[in-house]
Short mmCIF file of C-alpha atoms in Angstrom, two decimals:
data_model
loop_
_atom_site.label_atom_id
_atom_site.label_comp_id
_atom_site.label_asym_id
_atom_site.label_seq_id
_atom_site.Cartn_x
_atom_site.Cartn_y
_atom_site.Cartn_z
CA MET A 1 0.16 19.22 48.06
CA THR A 2 2.05 18.89 44.36
CA ARG A 3 4.05 15.73 44.84
CA PRO A 4 0.65 13.73 44.24
CA ARG A 5 0.19 15.44 41.26
CA PHE A 6 3.63 15.76 40.34
CA SER A 7 3.08 11.84 40.28
CA THR A 8 0.09 11.59 38.88
CA LEU A 9 1.05 13.63 35.71
CA ARG A 10 4.49 11.30 35.77
CA ARG A 11 2.89 8.16 35.21
CA GLY A 12 0.06 9.55 32.96
CA ALA A 13 3.35 10.52 31.08
CA LEU A 14 4.68 6.80 31.29
CA ALA A 15 1.54 5.44 30.00
CA LEU A 16 1.65 7.62 27.23
CA GLY A 17 5.01 7.03 26.19
CA ALA A 18 4.56 3.36 26.84
CA SER A 19 1.52 3.00 24.84
CA LEU A 20 3.58 4.87 22.20
CA LEU A 21 6.45 2.25 22.33
CA LEU A 22 4.04 -0.58 22.01
CA ALA A 23 2.27 1.19 19.07
CA GLY A 24 5.78 1.85 17.21
CA ALA A 25 6.79 -1.83 18.01
CA ALA A 26 3.24 -3.36 16.58
CA TRP A 27 3.63 -1.01 13.60
CA ALA A 28 7.78 -2.08 12.81
CA GLN A 29 7.07 -5.77 12.89
CA GLU A 30 7.29 -7.37 9.61
CA LYS A 31 4.13 -8.20 8.50
CA VAL A 32 3.06 -8.53 4.72
CA ILE A 33 -0.26 -9.47 2.88
CA PHE A 34 -0.30 -10.45 -0.65
CA GLN A 35 -3.29 -10.15 -2.91
CA VAL A 36 -4.08 -12.65 -5.67
CA SER A 37 -6.86 -11.86 -8.25
CA ASP A 38 -5.32 -13.10 -11.07
CA ALA A 39 -6.54 -16.24 -12.90
CA ASP A 40 -2.88 -16.69 -13.77
CA PRO A 41 -0.84 -19.64 -12.23
CA ALA A 42 2.39 -17.86 -13.07
CA LYS A 43 0.96 -14.97 -10.55
CA TRP A 44 0.60 -17.56 -7.99
CA ASN A 45 3.54 -19.14 -8.37
CA LEU A 46 5.56 -15.70 -7.90
CA THR A 47 3.34 -15.20 -5.23
CA PHE A 48 5.06 -18.26 -3.32
CA ASN A 49 8.27 -17.15 -5.08
CA ASN A 50 8.09 -14.08 -3.02
CA ILE A 51 7.00 -15.52 0.32
CA ASN A 52 9.75 -18.13 0.02
CA ASN A 53 12.36 -15.01 -0.26
CA VAL A 54 10.53 -13.00 2.53
CA GLN A 55 10.72 -15.96 5.28
CA LYS A 56 14.48 -16.86 4.03
CA ASP A 57 15.62 -13.35 4.16
CA LEU A 58 13.81 -12.77 7.55
CA GLY A 59 13.33 -15.67 9.09
CA ALA A 60 10.12 -17.40 8.87
CA ASP A 61 9.13 -16.86 12.48
CA LYS A 62 10.13 -13.13 12.24
CA VAL A 63 7.37 -12.17 9.82
CA GLN A 64 3.97 -12.26 9.65
CA ILE A 65 2.33 -13.48 5.97
CA GLU A 66 -0.93 -13.80 4.42
CA VAL A 67 -2.53 -14.34 1.09
CA VAL A 68 -5.74 -13.49 -0.04
CA ALA A 69 -7.29 -15.29 -2.92
CA TYR A 70 -10.28 -13.57 -4.47
CA GLY A 71 -12.42 -13.06 -7.57
CA PRO A 72 -10.43 -14.71 -10.59
CA GLY A 73 -7.84 -15.67 -8.22
CA ILE A 74 -9.75 -17.67 -6.26
CA GLY A 75 -8.68 -20.78 -8.77
CA MET A 76 -5.24 -20.68 -6.87
CA LEU A 77 -7.30 -22.34 -3.50
CA LYS A 78 -9.62 -24.94 -5.74
CA LEU A 79 -9.25 -28.70 -4.98
CA ASP A 80 -7.54 -28.74 -8.41
CA SER A 81 -5.36 -25.89 -8.18
CA SER A 82 -1.88 -26.12 -10.13
CA VAL A 83 0.03 -25.00 -6.96
CA ALA A 84 -1.90 -26.75 -4.55
CA ASN A 85 1.31 -28.17 -3.34
CA ARG A 86 3.00 -24.89 -2.94
CA VAL A 87 -0.34 -23.79 -0.92
CA ALA A 88 0.34 -26.89 1.75
CA ASP A 89 3.78 -26.00 2.05
CA ALA A 90 3.38 -22.13 2.86
CA MET A 91 0.54 -23.03 5.49
CA GLY A 92 3.08 -25.91 7.04
CA LYS A 93 5.37 -22.82 7.40
CA GLY A 94 3.11 -20.55 8.83
CA VAL A 95 1.66 -18.62 6.41
CA GLN A 96 -2.09 -17.59 6.31
CA VAL A 97 -3.97 -18.73 3.30
CA VAL A 98 -7.41 -17.19 3.32
CA ALA A 99 -10.12 -17.33 0.22
CA CYS A 100 -13.07 -14.96 0.22
CA GLU A 101 -16.75 -16.23 0.54
CA ASN A 102 -18.43 -13.51 -1.89
CA THR A 103 -16.24 -14.94 -4.61
CA LEU A 104 -17.31 -18.27 -3.20
CA THR A 105 -20.86 -17.39 -3.63
CA ALA A 106 -20.31 -15.61 -7.02
CA GLN A 107 -18.66 -18.32 -8.52
CA LYS A 108 -21.32 -21.16 -6.95
CA LEU A 109 -18.42 -22.61 -5.10
CA THR A 110 -18.74 -24.19 -1.50
CA ARG A 111 -15.69 -25.19 1.08
CA ALA A 112 -15.69 -28.94 -0.26
CA ASP A 113 -14.89 -27.69 -3.77
CA MET A 114 -11.55 -25.75 -1.83
CA LEU A 115 -8.22 -26.92 -0.74
CA SER A 116 -8.55 -28.43 2.59
CA ASN A 117 -6.89 -26.42 5.91
CA ILE A 118 -7.48 -22.95 4.15
CA SER A 119 -8.97 -19.91 6.13
CA TYR A 120 -12.09 -17.71 5.00
CA VAL A 121 -12.76 -14.53 5.41
CA PRO A 122 -16.05 -12.66 4.55
CA ALA A 123 -14.56 -10.20 1.75
CA GLY A 124 -11.05 -10.77 0.52
CA VAL A 125 -10.98 -6.82 -0.46
CA VAL A 126 -11.92 -5.82 3.13
CA GLU A 127 -9.27 -8.10 4.89
CA LEU A 128 -6.72 -6.28 2.49
CA MET A 129 -8.21 -3.00 3.43
CA ARG A 130 -8.01 -3.87 7.02
CA LYS A 131 -4.69 -5.36 7.42
CA GLN A 132 -3.44 -1.99 5.63
CA GLN A 133 -4.89 -0.09 8.34
CA GLN A 134 -3.17 -2.61 11.01
CA GLY A 135 0.13 -1.54 9.23
CA TRP A 136 0.44 -4.64 7.03
CA ALA A 137 2.21 -3.95 3.86
CA TYR A 138 0.51 -4.91 0.47
CA ILE A 139 2.24 -6.59 -2.17
CA ARG A 140 0.21 -7.45 -5.12
CA PRO A 141 2.50 -9.73 -7.54
CA MET B 1 4.82 29.50 42.17
CA THR B 2 4.71 26.27 40.62
CA ARG B 3 1.09 25.94 40.33
CA PRO B 4 0.56 27.75 36.73
CA ARG B 5 3.46 25.90 35.20
CA PHE B 6 1.88 22.40 36.64
CA SER B 7 -1.64 23.74 34.85
CA THR B 8 0.35 24.75 31.48
CA LEU B 9 2.04 21.59 31.13
CA ARG B 10 -1.11 19.60 32.32
CA ARG B 11 -3.15 21.55 29.60
CA GLY B 12 0.28 20.74 26.73
CA ALA B 13 -0.08 16.95 27.54
CA LEU B 14 -3.97 16.97 27.12
CA ALA B 15 -3.55 19.12 23.92
CA LEU B 16 -1.10 16.66 23.05
CA GLY B 17 -3.48 13.35 24.07
CA ALA B 18 -6.48 14.83 22.26
CA SER B 19 -4.27 15.06 19.14
CA LEU B 20 -3.13 11.58 19.05
CA LEU B 21 -6.60 10.35 19.84
CA LEU B 22 -7.84 12.18 16.90
CA ALA B 23 -4.91 11.25 14.39
CA GLY B 24 -5.72 7.69 15.42
CA ALA B 25 -9.49 8.57 14.82
CA ALA B 26 -8.62 9.34 11.24
CA TRP B 27 -6.37 7.15 10.46
CA ALA B 28 -8.85 4.11 12.02
CA GLN B 29 -11.84 5.53 9.45
CA GLU B 30 -12.66 3.19 6.82
CA LYS B 31 -10.76 4.87 3.51
CA VAL B 32 -9.89 2.87 0.19
CA ILE B 33 -8.51 4.11 -2.95
CA PHE B 34 -8.53 1.58 -6.19
CA GLN B 35 -6.28 2.05 -8.64
CA VAL B 36 -7.25 1.35 -12.72
CA SER B 37 -4.75 1.38 -14.89
CA ASP B 38 -5.47 -2.01 -17.21
CA ALA B 39 -7.10 -1.27 -20.55
CA ASP B 40 -9.11 -4.47 -19.31
CA PRO B 41 -12.99 -4.67 -18.90
CA ALA B 42 -12.29 -7.67 -16.78
CA LYS B 43 -10.63 -5.84 -14.20
CA TRP B 44 -12.99 -2.21 -14.10
CA ASN B 45 -16.00 -5.22 -13.81
CA LEU B 46 -13.59 -6.90 -10.85
CA THR B 47 -13.11 -3.38 -9.47
CA PHE B 48 -16.84 -2.83 -9.07
CA ASN B 49 -17.43 -5.83 -7.36
CA ASN B 50 -15.05 -5.31 -5.16
CA ILE B 51 -16.82 -1.84 -4.16
CA ASN B 52 -19.78 -3.68 -3.71
CA ASN B 53 -18.37 -6.04 -1.40
CA VAL B 54 -17.08 -3.29 0.68
CA GLN B 55 -20.24 -1.22 1.10
CA LYS B 56 -22.21 -4.29 1.46
CA ASP B 57 -19.88 -5.15 4.30
CA LEU B 58 -18.93 -2.25 5.90
CA GLY B 59 -21.99 -0.08 5.11
CA ALA B 60 -21.97 2.22 1.90
CA ASP B 61 -22.18 5.08 4.55
CA LYS B 62 -19.43 3.82 7.05
CA VAL B 63 -16.55 4.11 4.19
CA GLN B 64 -14.91 6.28 1.68
CA ILE B 65 -14.39 4.89 -1.64
CA GLU B 66 -12.56 6.50 -4.88
CA VAL B 67 -11.62 5.06 -7.62
CA VAL B 68 -8.50 6.47 -10.12
CA ALA B 69 -8.33 5.61 -13.53
CA TYR B 70 -5.12 7.00 -15.16
CA GLY B 71 -3.12 5.44 -18.21
CA PRO B 72 -4.26 2.67 -20.42
CA GLY B 73 -7.34 2.18 -17.61
CA ILE B 74 -8.62 5.76 -18.83
CA GLY B 75 -10.58 3.97 -21.38
CA MET B 76 -13.14 3.06 -18.18
CA LEU B 77 -14.22 6.46 -18.07
CA LYS B 78 -14.82 7.18 -21.37
CA LEU B 79 -18.09 8.00 -23.11
CA ASP B 80 -18.39 4.66 -24.95
CA SER B 81 -17.07 2.87 -21.83
CA SER B 82 -18.78 -0.95 -21.61
CA VAL B 83 -19.03 0.05 -17.84
CA ALA B 84 -20.93 3.23 -18.07
CA ASN B 85 -23.93 2.21 -15.97
CA ARG B 86 -21.91 0.51 -12.81
CA VAL B 87 -19.83 4.04 -12.88
CA ALA B 88 -22.93 5.65 -12.70
CA ASP B 89 -24.17 3.44 -10.10
CA ALA B 90 -21.15 3.68 -7.76
CA MET B 91 -21.10 7.19 -7.95
CA GLY B 92 -24.97 7.21 -7.18
CA LYS B 93 -23.86 5.16 -4.04
CA GLY B 94 -21.04 7.97 -2.87
CA VAL B 95 -18.18 6.67 -4.68
CA GLN B 96 -16.00 9.42 -6.09
CA VAL B 97 -14.61 8.46 -9.33
CA VAL B 98 -11.84 10.49 -10.79
CA ALA B 99 -9.56 10.55 -14.33
CA CYS B 100 -6.10 11.62 -14.44
CA GLU B 101 -5.33 14.64 -16.62
CA ASN B 102 -2.37 14.13 -17.97
CA THR B 103 -3.31 10.78 -19.18
CA LEU B 104 -6.27 13.06 -21.10
CA THR B 105 -3.73 15.16 -22.14
CA ALA B 106 -1.48 12.57 -23.55
CA GLN B 107 -4.19 10.57 -25.33
CA LYS B 108 -5.81 13.82 -26.76
CA LEU B 109 -9.13 13.81 -24.80
CA THR B 110 -11.39 16.39 -23.52
CA ARG B 111 -13.76 16.40 -20.61
CA ALA B 112 -16.18 16.23 -23.40
CA ASP B 113 -15.10 12.76 -24.68
CA MET B 114 -15.61 11.65 -20.47
CA LEU B 115 -18.65 10.39 -18.65
CA SER B 116 -20.56 13.12 -17.12
CA ASN B 117 -20.07 13.65 -13.31
CA ILE B 118 -16.99 11.92 -12.71
CA SER B 119 -14.11 14.24 -11.09
CA TYR B 120 -10.58 14.79 -12.39
CA VAL B 121 -7.18 15.07 -10.43
CA PRO B 122 -4.04 16.61 -12.49
CA ALA B 123 -2.31 13.35 -11.95
CA GLY B 124 -3.82 10.17 -10.81
CA VAL B 125 -0.46 8.84 -9.68
CA VAL B 126 0.37 11.85 -6.91
CA GLU B 127 -3.42 11.29 -5.72
CA LEU B 128 -2.92 7.72 -5.35
CA MET B 129 0.35 8.79 -3.22
CA ARG B 130 -1.12 11.33 -1.24
CA LYS B 131 -4.30 9.56 -0.28
CA GLN B 132 -1.83 6.44 1.12
CA GLN B 133 0.23 8.88 2.89
CA GLN B 134 -3.39 9.94 4.58
CA GLY B 135 -4.26 6.79 5.81
CA TRP B 136 -6.23 5.58 2.87
CA ALA B 137 -5.73 1.47 1.84
CA TYR B 138 -4.76 1.17 -1.35
CA ILE B 139 -6.68 -1.93 -4.07
CA ARG B 140 -4.85 -2.54 -7.26
CA PRO B 141 -7.50 -4.96 -8.24
CA MET C 1 12.87 20.48 45.57
CA THR C 2 10.04 20.41 42.98
CA ARG C 3 11.65 22.37 40.56
CA PRO C 4 14.40 20.25 39.24
CA ARG C 5 12.04 17.44 38.45
CA PHE C 6 9.85 20.09 37.02
CA SER C 7 12.57 20.85 34.16
CA THR C 8 13.58 17.20 34.21
CA LEU C 9 9.39 16.44 33.18
CA ARG C 10 9.08 19.68 30.98
CA ARG C 11 12.39 18.01 28.81
CA GLY C 12 10.84 14.99 28.61
CA ALA C 13 7.65 16.40 27.12
CA LEU C 14 9.55 18.49 24.78
CA ALA C 15 11.55 15.49 23.73
CA LEU C 16 8.34 13.59 23.43
CA GLY C 17 7.06 16.80 21.32
CA ALA C 18 9.93 17.07 19.18
CA SER C 19 9.82 13.28 18.22
CA LEU C 20 6.36 13.32 17.09
CA LEU C 21 6.99 16.02 15.14
CA LEU C 22 10.09 14.59 13.56
CA ALA C 23 7.74 11.27 12.94
CA GLY C 24 5.28 13.42 11.24
CA ALA C 25 7.54 15.28 9.06
CA ALA C 26 9.09 11.85 7.78
CA TRP C 27 5.90 10.21 7.15
CA ALA C 28 4.66 13.58 5.78
CA GLN C 29 7.60 13.56 2.90
CA GLU C 30 6.63 12.49 -0.36
CA LYS C 31 8.28 8.94 -1.07
CA VAL C 32 6.70 6.55 -3.56
CA ILE C 33 8.21 3.32 -4.49
CA PHE C 34 6.89 1.25 -7.99
CA GLN C 35 7.16 -2.10 -8.30
CA VAL C 36 8.04 -3.55 -11.33
CA SER C 37 7.45 -7.50 -11.81
CA ASP C 38 6.08 -7.81 -15.48
CA ALA C 39 7.70 -8.59 -18.50
CA ASP C 40 5.78 -6.31 -20.24
CA PRO C 41 7.51 -3.34 -21.90
CA ALA C 42 4.10 -1.30 -21.86
CA LYS C 43 3.76 -1.99 -18.07
CA TRP C 44 7.73 -0.12 -18.04
CA ASN C 45 7.04 2.87 -20.18
CA LEU C 46 3.73 3.14 -17.67
CA THR C 47 5.82 3.35 -14.85
CA PHE C 48 8.28 5.82 -16.46
CA ASN C 49 5.33 8.15 -17.60
CA ASN C 50 4.07 7.70 -13.66
CA ILE C 51 7.28 8.74 -12.40
CA ASN C 52 7.62 11.95 -15.12
CA ASN C 53 4.00 13.13 -13.92
CA VAL C 54 5.32 12.90 -10.15
CA GLN C 55 8.54 14.65 -10.69
CA LYS C 56 6.11 17.07 -12.92
CA ASP C 57 3.78 17.60 -10.40
CA LEU C 58 5.61 17.89 -6.95
CA GLY C 59 9.13 18.70 -8.37
CA ALA C 60 12.02 16.51 -8.91
CA ASP C 61 13.78 17.68 -5.85
CA LYS C 62 10.85 17.64 -3.47
CA VAL C 63 9.64 13.70 -3.83
CA GLN C 64 11.96 10.50 -3.59
CA ILE C 65 11.11 7.99 -5.88
CA GLU C 66 12.63 4.44 -5.93
CA VAL C 67 11.84 1.69 -8.71
CA VAL C 68 11.89 -1.88 -7.86
CA ALA C 69 12.31 -5.00 -10.62
CA TYR C 70 11.72 -8.38 -9.45
CA GLY C 71 11.30 -11.72 -10.90
CA PRO C 72 9.55 -11.79 -14.79
CA GLY C 73 9.72 -7.48 -14.30
CA ILE C 74 13.86 -7.93 -14.40
CA GLY C 75 14.04 -7.86 -17.79
CA MET C 76 13.48 -3.77 -17.51
CA LEU C 77 17.44 -3.56 -16.19
CA LYS C 78 19.03 -6.28 -18.07
CA LEU C 79 21.17 -4.83 -21.00
CA ASP C 80 18.92 -5.40 -24.00
CA SER C 81 16.33 -3.72 -22.08
CA SER C 82 13.51 -1.64 -24.57
CA VAL C 83 13.70 0.84 -21.99
CA ALA C 84 17.27 1.09 -21.53
CA ASN C 85 17.31 5.09 -22.22
CA ARG C 86 14.40 5.99 -20.19
CA VAL C 87 16.06 4.09 -17.23
CA ALA C 88 19.34 6.34 -17.57
CA ASP C 89 17.07 9.19 -17.88
CA ALA C 90 15.35 8.25 -14.44
CA MET C 91 18.41 7.87 -12.72
CA GLY C 92 19.77 11.03 -13.97
CA LYS C 93 17.23 12.90 -12.58
CA GLY C 94 17.48 11.50 -9.22
CA VAL C 95 15.37 7.99 -9.40
CA GLN C 96 17.00 4.98 -7.57
CA VAL C 97 16.42 1.96 -9.43
CA VAL C 98 17.00 -1.50 -7.96
CA ALA C 99 17.13 -4.78 -9.20
CA CYS C 100 16.42 -8.32 -6.82
CA GLU C 101 19.37 -10.41 -6.59
CA ASN C 102 17.33 -13.42 -5.74
CA THR C 103 15.77 -13.13 -8.75
CA LEU C 104 19.13 -12.50 -10.53
CA THR C 105 20.17 -15.82 -9.01
CA ALA C 106 17.01 -17.24 -10.15
CA GLN C 107 17.51 -16.66 -13.80
CA LYS C 108 21.28 -17.51 -13.87
CA LEU C 109 22.00 -13.79 -14.39
CA THR C 110 24.82 -11.56 -13.16
CA ARG C 111 25.72 -7.79 -12.84
CA ALA C 112 27.70 -8.03 -15.97
CA ASP C 113 24.07 -8.98 -17.71
CA MET C 114 22.27 -5.82 -16.16
CA LEU C 115 22.79 -2.04 -17.07
CA SER C 116 25.28 0.02 -15.55
CA ASN C 117 24.67 2.12 -12.96
CA ILE C 118 21.29 0.51 -11.39
CA SER C 119 21.32 -0.51 -7.35
CA TYR C 120 20.53 -3.92 -6.04
CA VAL C 121 18.81 -5.53 -3.11
CA PRO C 122 18.78 -9.19 -1.86
CA ALA C 123 15.34 -9.37 -2.30
CA GLY C 124 13.23 -7.03 -3.81
CA VAL C 125 9.82 -7.95 -1.80
CA VAL C 126 11.15 -7.46 1.24
CA GLU C 127 12.45 -4.00 -0.05
CA LEU C 128 8.62 -2.82 -0.93
CA MET C 129 7.93 -4.09 2.43
CA ARG C 130 10.22 -1.83 4.07
CA LYS C 131 9.49 1.11 2.28
CA GLN C 132 5.76 0.93 3.05
CA GLN C 133 6.74 0.47 6.65
CA GLN C 134 9.01 3.82 6.52
CA GLY C 135 5.78 5.35 5.25
CA TRP C 136 6.49 5.49 1.52
CA ALA C 137 3.76 4.87 -0.92
CA TYR C 138 3.40 1.93 -2.84
CA ILE C 139 2.71 2.01 -6.45
CA ARG C 140 2.23 -1.06 -8.53
CA PRO C 141 1.43 0.00 -12.58
#
């Protein structure tokens, strides 16, 4: 009589243990999101220096990197950006580069004004919140 | 003989599972704390733009938002603040706005020098630490 | 027959419970990492004001504090730093102060150019990521 219950309980314990391990692994994986909210090309360059160092230190395939530009930082992703080459280079190395659509609307910009191949999120600040809640580290250069 | 032990163990497993679910839910709830530590009205406005976007995107009743002003950022909450209307507007929409008492002391300010209805914490930086440890996202505009 | 399995399972549950408690305790312990990446002595002073307030509020022996200087912030730790006394004072009170070796290389600095007794990490930004993943709060003054 007790054997089936035992194995049910044991299966439950194993499932719980496995979930905890998976959650732990997902948390431990290297993930970092960079906030660019200053209209300062020196900050944009610092961000890409940071990204290069992260990829050099951890291996570009071992770490997920995202850059969110919003507010006064949106200029980093406009067609006339002084760091357009660095944006393209980072994307070529697997970095996710996203612009905030709220900022585009506020500054009367359209996607035609922006660098090609970048991604978009409805609200940059919500993206930064969500990623932190999913265990991403946050860096504000 | 084994039955009572079995159910004790099962109750323990259920209680553990329930605790984990509650902990997960508390973590998943949307909570964000903004740091204002620059004496720069453009940063103050960016902070309130950010807050508007968070409330628009997630629903004002679905997200807890706190703004902590300290150090050079304390001017945002003084009586002569250029963004006094935005502070009042945010508080009216449920945003918690707090000033750092250490900063008041250091700058020889009293509560009579500050906007009414705001809240206070002994140390703004400790508030920012504590909230992060409780699962709040951190945004430094 | 069932008794040995029972106690194995119970030992497993106790071990899991103990691990969760330890993980919780490690997370709850007060730990904070400060990022210094601006070439702005006012920011350096603000950082040390923040640190003083954290130690005053929580007790210097109750909180682990680390300061990472990198990029344009590296000047805070050079021999001619305008806050050399505050760096020494913080280290004397148990604060870990670290410089980014990538930044030293990029700016053609050696350890002989830096304040004595500070520590070094290969990449400041990776240090900031790692500590966040280990449950440290992040403050960017």
